[in-house]
Amino acid sequence: MNIRDAVPSLLMILLAIAFRAHGADFNVQSMGAKANGKSDDSQAIMNSWKKACESTAPSKVVIPKGTYLASSLKFQGPCKAKSIILQVDGTIQAPADPSKIGGNTWVLFQNIDGLTVSGGGIFDGQGKLAWSKNDCAKTGKCSSLPNNMAFSSVTNSKIQGITSLDSKLFHVNIINCNNVVFQSIIISAPENSLNTDGIHIGRSKGITISNARIKTGDDCVSIGDGSEQVRVEGVTCGPGHGISVGSLGKYQNEQPVIGINVRNCILTNTMNGVRVKTWPASPSGVASDLHFEGITMNNVSTPVLIDQQYCPYGNCQQMMPSKVKISKVSFKNIKGTSATPMAVRLVCSKGVPCQNVQVGDINLKYNGKDGSATSECSNVKPSLSGSLFPKICARMS
Ligand SMILES: *[C@@H]1O[C@H](CO)[C@@H](O)[C@H](O)[C@H]1NC(C)=O
């Protein structure tokens, strides 16, 4: 073979190498997704994911603009390459009927290392019908409806820019994850949608939620047992129930919550601001190193709250104390307006009083007509600093 004949095949080899290094794009429409909002595109999306995940070079699944009906999606790893991208520009819609979704999650990401989810796409849970069937408050069990999205055993990953809309239950459930950043995500559901927690974190380490915009019917962010090194920064919340550590102490063998930093957040017209909640009559547990700083409250019903008698459905042994030990907590630089006179409530357990609680630079005004903001404390002696309005522990019990 002379040089001239070898050039084309050499070119082919070079091209092949280039493509391997960059990986390939798998467009779900080329894989058969109809994007007509009527036929179920789950299979086409899953086939695209499988191809990308099996590729030895970092690859990308692209969901272009359009409306994709999907009964359920399971983005399953481990994948062969070091990283994988899911770019969502379209709207993915769940069936409105909860019974058409198998299992307790509509869109699941599982066992993936190096995942990037990007694009301005929307995961629309179409929750309206499900909310009317929610019997959580009656049964105390809230697992009968599917969560919109779950990240389970996902590591070293970044989720950015996507929207979770009208989830049937929780919007985003983060479980067993390590080192994952959620950046600029949007969460939206009406104020009266039941148990639609925005982002729930449990048994995970190194999770950052930054610049999320959350409007929903339950906690904007809730941080459950086994969470460590969690940062919540630049989040806006409202309507919703606020940003919570807990609830803790409902189950046996809950893992400690350690190292939670909530900073520079804005809460508007929410039921609570920043709170720590544990159930009465609980098994023992630990919540430590919880810091809330630089928070703006706009017409928040209880802006600052430790509630160790949390019992939303009213069937608790209220006389038995919570045994979740809360320590090393700080509330600093918290300003704005309270929708009720009780702006700061620190109600700790008489069984295991809170320890090392610091409160500094609080300026919360009651925005109602009569009276002014006040506070109450039980089973806690916070150390105080800076200027404090209202006076902290105005009432002691
Ligand atoms: C303040 O919050 C209360 C109770 O949630 C609500 O009824 C009221 O409309 C809110 N006020 C404003 C100005 O948003």
XYZ file of C-alpha atoms and ligand atoms in Angstrom:
411
model
C 0.000 0.000 0.000
C 1.461 3.408 -0.902
C 1.071 6.582 1.174
C -1.808 7.955 -0.975
C -3.940 4.870 -0.352
C -3.204 4.916 3.351
C -4.428 8.533 3.909
C -8.195 7.832 3.936
C -7.920 4.941 6.380
C -5.546 6.959 8.560
C -8.124 9.733 8.612
C -10.796 7.266 9.628
C -8.660 6.034 12.483
C -7.950 9.615 13.660
C -11.669 10.446 13.505
C -12.523 7.333 15.453
C -9.974 8.294 18.144
C -11.375 11.835 18.315
C -14.911 10.510 18.756
C -13.820 8.081 21.437
C -12.138 10.846 23.444
C -15.215 13.100 23.331
C -17.701 10.293 23.525
C -20.936 10.404 21.622
C -24.237 12.239 21.936
C -27.318 10.085 22.119
C -30.334 12.107 21.093
C -33.494 10.454 22.410
C -35.410 11.492 19.282
C -32.973 9.547 17.099
C -33.611 6.624 19.430
C -37.354 6.799 18.774
C -38.775 9.280 21.284
C -41.867 10.900 19.742
C -41.983 14.024 21.950
C -45.682 14.402 21.226
C -46.810 14.351 24.873
C -49.039 11.333 24.131
C -47.064 8.179 23.451
C -44.849 6.833 26.212
C -41.235 7.787 25.496
C -39.770 5.961 28.518
C -38.251 3.159 26.452
C -36.529 5.458 23.958
C -35.074 7.557 26.769
C -33.918 4.444 28.633
C -32.339 2.962 25.491
C -30.384 6.185 24.947
C -29.195 6.118 28.557
C -28.098 2.475 28.251
C -26.010 3.243 25.153
C -24.364 6.254 26.822
C -23.801 4.378 30.078
C -22.209 1.412 28.299
C -19.872 3.659 26.342
C -16.261 3.618 27.548
C -15.863 7.299 26.619
C -17.768 10.038 28.498
C -21.065 10.415 26.652
C -24.147 12.535 26.680
C -27.857 11.838 26.477
C -29.747 14.743 24.950
C -33.461 15.308 25.484
C -34.243 18.197 23.103
C -37.122 20.658 23.442
C -40.542 19.004 23.258
C -42.957 17.239 25.600
C -42.165 13.640 26.481
C -44.655 11.464 28.298
C -42.800 8.938 30.461
C -44.433 6.434 32.802
C -41.217 6.038 34.773
C -37.501 6.509 34.213
C -34.632 4.684 35.855
C -31.196 6.116 35.056
C -29.187 3.221 36.375
C -25.409 2.888 36.762
C -22.665 2.102 37.236
C -21.582 3.459 33.864
C -18.361 2.455 32.100
C -16.802 5.897 31.585
C -15.682 8.283 34.344
C -18.519 10.695 33.650
C -21.871 10.936 31.922
C -24.105 13.875 31.008
C -27.871 14.057 30.799
C -28.888 17.235 29.051
C -32.584 17.959 29.436
C -33.997 20.809 27.373
C -37.498 19.398 27.005
C -40.389 18.797 29.371
C -40.808 15.274 30.684
C -44.306 14.554 31.915
C -45.494 11.923 34.382
C -48.870 10.234 34.003
C -51.362 12.088 36.218
C -52.660 8.785 37.644
C -50.255 7.696 40.421
C -51.082 4.014 39.863
C -49.493 4.222 36.388
C -46.091 4.781 37.998
C -44.482 1.611 39.296
C -42.652 2.029 42.610
C -42.147 5.013 44.860
C -40.142 7.183 42.465
C -41.022 8.535 39.050
C -37.512 9.516 37.862
C -34.679 7.635 39.563
C -30.912 8.132 39.268
C -29.118 5.237 40.911
C -25.527 4.026 41.409
C -23.920 6.676 39.220
C -20.517 8.305 39.692
C -19.672 11.514 37.812
C -23.173 12.422 36.663
C -24.011 15.843 35.272
C -27.650 16.746 34.738
C -27.975 20.061 32.926
C -30.218 22.105 30.647
C -33.325 24.110 31.437
C -35.664 21.128 31.225
C -38.717 20.399 33.333
C -39.743 17.255 35.196
C -43.504 17.688 35.436
C -45.045 15.327 37.996
C -48.638 16.357 37.164
C -49.492 15.992 40.845
C -52.928 17.563 40.994
C -54.913 14.319 40.959
C -52.522 12.681 43.448
C -52.805 15.532 45.976
C -56.522 14.873 46.209
C -55.756 11.215 47.062
C -53.132 11.987 49.701
C -54.229 10.417 53.022
C -50.953 10.972 54.879
C -52.532 13.027 57.622
C -55.058 10.255 58.343
C -52.750 7.249 58.145
C -49.446 8.857 59.173
C -47.915 6.902 56.278
C -46.900 8.962 53.312
C -45.273 6.417 51.066
C -48.232 5.562 48.863
C -47.480 8.260 46.292
C -44.318 8.481 44.166
C -41.653 11.144 44.594
C -40.836 13.124 41.479
C -37.087 12.501 41.382
C -34.678 10.507 43.504
C -30.894 10.410 43.561
C -29.815 7.184 45.224
C -26.126 6.258 45.633
C -25.046 9.050 43.281
C -21.514 10.354 43.875
C -19.253 13.194 42.656
C -22.021 14.721 40.603
C -23.623 18.014 39.639
C -27.283 18.704 38.976
C -27.996 22.146 37.560
C -30.711 24.313 36.100
C -33.516 21.774 35.905
C -37.064 22.286 37.210
C -39.212 19.920 39.242
C -42.853 20.841 38.778
C -46.002 19.678 40.618
C -44.580 16.537 42.191
C -47.053 14.005 43.578
C -45.049 13.686 46.814
C -41.456 14.948 47.417
C -39.853 16.760 44.495
C -36.243 15.644 44.959
C -35.181 12.868 47.327
C -31.426 12.534 47.922
C -30.451 9.275 49.573
C -27.073 7.557 50.117
C -25.303 10.198 48.036
C -21.811 11.618 48.460
C -20.350 14.855 47.088
C -23.223 16.125 44.956
C -23.955 19.767 44.089
C -27.458 20.932 43.210
C -27.065 24.307 41.565
C -29.772 26.762 40.473
C -32.560 24.242 40.408
C -36.191 25.344 40.424
C -38.962 23.672 42.358
C -42.568 24.618 41.957
C -45.879 23.354 43.333
C -48.843 25.157 44.904
C -48.939 26.077 48.581
C -51.818 23.651 49.211
C -50.155 20.578 47.658
C -49.671 18.064 50.498
C -46.259 16.643 51.460
C -44.507 18.088 48.438
C -41.161 18.627 50.199
C -38.797 20.443 47.862
C -35.474 18.737 48.501
C -35.116 15.997 51.097
C -31.655 14.798 52.076
C -31.052 11.595 54.025
C -28.053 9.357 54.777
C -25.843 11.472 52.547
C -22.565 13.351 52.914
C -21.190 16.460 51.234
C -24.381 17.733 49.624
C -24.565 21.379 48.489
C -27.807 23.070 47.505
C -27.070 26.503 46.073
C -29.261 29.166 44.492
C -32.375 26.999 44.376
C -35.730 28.729 43.965
C -38.355 26.730 45.805
C -42.121 27.228 46.013
C -44.023 24.283 47.407
C -46.576 22.871 49.863
C -44.211 21.458 52.499
C -40.599 21.994 53.626
C -38.478 23.675 50.967
C -35.451 21.752 52.169
C -35.594 19.001 54.792
C -32.496 17.318 56.135
C -33.155 13.882 57.559
C -31.190 11.340 59.548
C -27.667 10.370 58.500
C -26.969 13.699 56.768
C -23.438 15.068 57.178
C -21.700 18.132 55.771
C -24.682 19.689 54.063
C -24.622 23.275 52.764
C -27.754 25.176 51.804
C -26.832 28.547 50.300
C -28.628 31.319 48.450
C -31.936 29.464 48.458
C -35.254 31.274 48.189
C -38.223 29.534 49.786
C -41.908 30.389 49.740
C -44.604 29.437 49.808
C -43.595 26.408 51.839
C -42.881 25.277 55.379
C -39.303 26.549 55.527
C -35.870 24.944 55.812
C -35.730 22.119 58.343
C -33.411 19.730 60.021
C -35.678 16.743 60.633
C -38.050 15.535 61.412
C -35.891 13.220 63.520
C -36.735 10.493 65.995
C -39.671 8.893 64.239
C -37.875 5.594 63.567
C -35.473 3.247 65.367
C -31.744 3.347 64.499
C -31.652 6.764 62.871
C -28.124 7.947 62.084
C -26.745 11.260 63.479
C -27.176 14.554 61.636
C -23.857 16.414 61.803
C -22.524 19.554 60.133
C -25.377 21.479 58.532
C -24.794 25.037 57.270
C -27.708 27.125 56.041
C -26.577 30.544 54.791
C -27.849 33.572 52.910
C -31.363 32.302 52.292
C -34.589 34.267 51.850
C -37.915 32.921 53.107
C -41.165 34.581 52.083
C -44.672 33.842 53.437
C -43.583 30.476 54.787
C -45.048 28.631 57.764
C -41.649 28.365 59.446
C -38.269 29.853 58.784
C -35.320 27.765 59.914
C -36.139 24.938 62.289
C -34.984 21.752 63.921
C -37.799 19.287 64.598
C -37.846 16.024 66.505
C -40.742 13.775 67.554
C -41.676 13.283 71.200
C -41.311 9.787 72.721
C -38.450 9.105 70.295
C -35.562 6.636 70.397
C -32.220 8.315 71.127
C -30.538 10.228 68.355
C -28.046 13.019 67.638
C -28.218 16.345 65.799
C -25.092 18.464 66.156
C -23.245 21.317 64.461
C -26.273 23.009 62.941
C -25.679 26.584 61.800
C -28.136 29.094 60.363
C -26.698 32.437 59.316
C -27.655 35.419 57.164
C -31.330 34.587 56.759
C -33.997 37.056 55.627
C -37.567 36.428 56.741
C -40.499 38.053 54.966
C -43.797 37.486 56.801
C -42.745 34.092 58.147
C -45.059 32.562 60.748
C -42.363 31.197 63.103
C -39.003 32.413 61.798
C -36.685 30.610 64.242
C -37.738 27.315 65.779
C -36.411 24.323 67.662
C -39.390 22.025 68.145
C -38.739 18.828 70.060
C -42.472 18.171 70.360
C -43.094 17.929 66.637
C -46.326 16.025 66.073
C -48.082 17.127 62.893
C -50.877 14.566 62.927
C -51.624 14.780 66.641
C -51.265 11.129 67.658
C -48.088 11.274 69.751
C -47.271 10.514 73.376
C -46.644 14.201 74.017
C -45.706 13.632 77.666
C -42.711 11.462 76.756
C -39.704 13.587 75.810
C -37.784 13.322 72.579
C -34.430 11.633 73.121
C -32.746 13.254 70.155
C -29.835 15.214 71.587
C -29.420 18.621 69.950
C -26.112 20.463 70.430
C -23.795 23.072 68.867
C -26.514 25.094 67.179
C -26.229 28.712 66.054
C -28.765 31.189 64.742
C -26.977 34.345 63.592
C -27.844 37.450 61.609
C -31.518 36.683 61.084
C -33.639 39.642 60.016
C -37.055 40.559 58.695
C -40.688 40.112 59.639
C -42.700 37.537 61.536
C -46.360 36.866 60.679
C -47.062 35.901 64.311
C -45.816 37.522 67.542
C -43.865 34.348 68.461
C -40.776 34.997 66.343
C -38.262 32.766 68.133
C -39.240 29.482 69.838
C -36.570 27.229 71.257
C -38.489 24.294 72.702
C -35.977 21.614 73.622
C -36.491 18.224 75.203
C -36.821 17.929 78.975
C -35.201 14.492 78.629
C -32.087 15.725 76.800
C -31.930 19.559 76.968
C -30.235 21.369 74.055
C -26.592 22.219 74.640
C -24.318 24.912 73.283
C -26.966 26.944 71.472
C -25.843 30.398 70.306
C -28.136 33.191 69.215
C -26.718 36.433 67.803
C -27.853 39.475 65.839
C -31.557 38.867 65.501
C -33.909 41.551 64.230
C -37.409 40.211 63.710
C -40.466 42.434 63.799
C -44.048 41.276 64.109
C -45.858 42.671 61.101
C -49.375 42.336 62.578
C -51.379 45.164 64.047
C -51.287 44.509 67.782
C -48.337 43.719 69.977
C -44.716 43.117 69.166
C -42.474 40.152 68.525
C -41.522 37.893 71.401
C -39.768 34.596 72.096
C -39.906 31.534 74.320
C -37.413 28.944 75.502
C -37.642 25.660 77.339
C -34.870 23.275 78.338
C -32.225 25.471 76.745
C -29.956 28.291 77.939
C -28.641 29.886 74.784
C -25.560 32.067 74.826
C -26.442 35.457 73.376
C -24.445 37.966 71.358
C -24.906 41.096 69.247
C -28.167 43.011 69.105
C -31.270 40.953 69.726
C -34.829 41.856 68.916
C -36.998 40.388 70.263
C -35.280 39.678 73.553
C -34.381 35.969 73.468
C -36.028 33.698 76.054
C -38.536 36.395 76.988
C -40.599 33.498 78.319
C -38.945 30.554 80.032
C -40.559 27.245 80.876
C -48.549 37.111 55.802
O -48.791 35.788 56.192
C -50.111 35.547 56.584
C -50.180 34.157 57.173
O -49.473 33.236 56.427
C -51.024 35.767 55.390
O -52.365 35.533 55.748
C -50.846 37.178 54.873
O -51.588 37.369 53.687
C -49.380 37.485 54.606
N -49.216 38.898 54.314
C -48.619 39.318 53.204
C -48.475 40.792 53.094
O -48.196 38.586 52.334
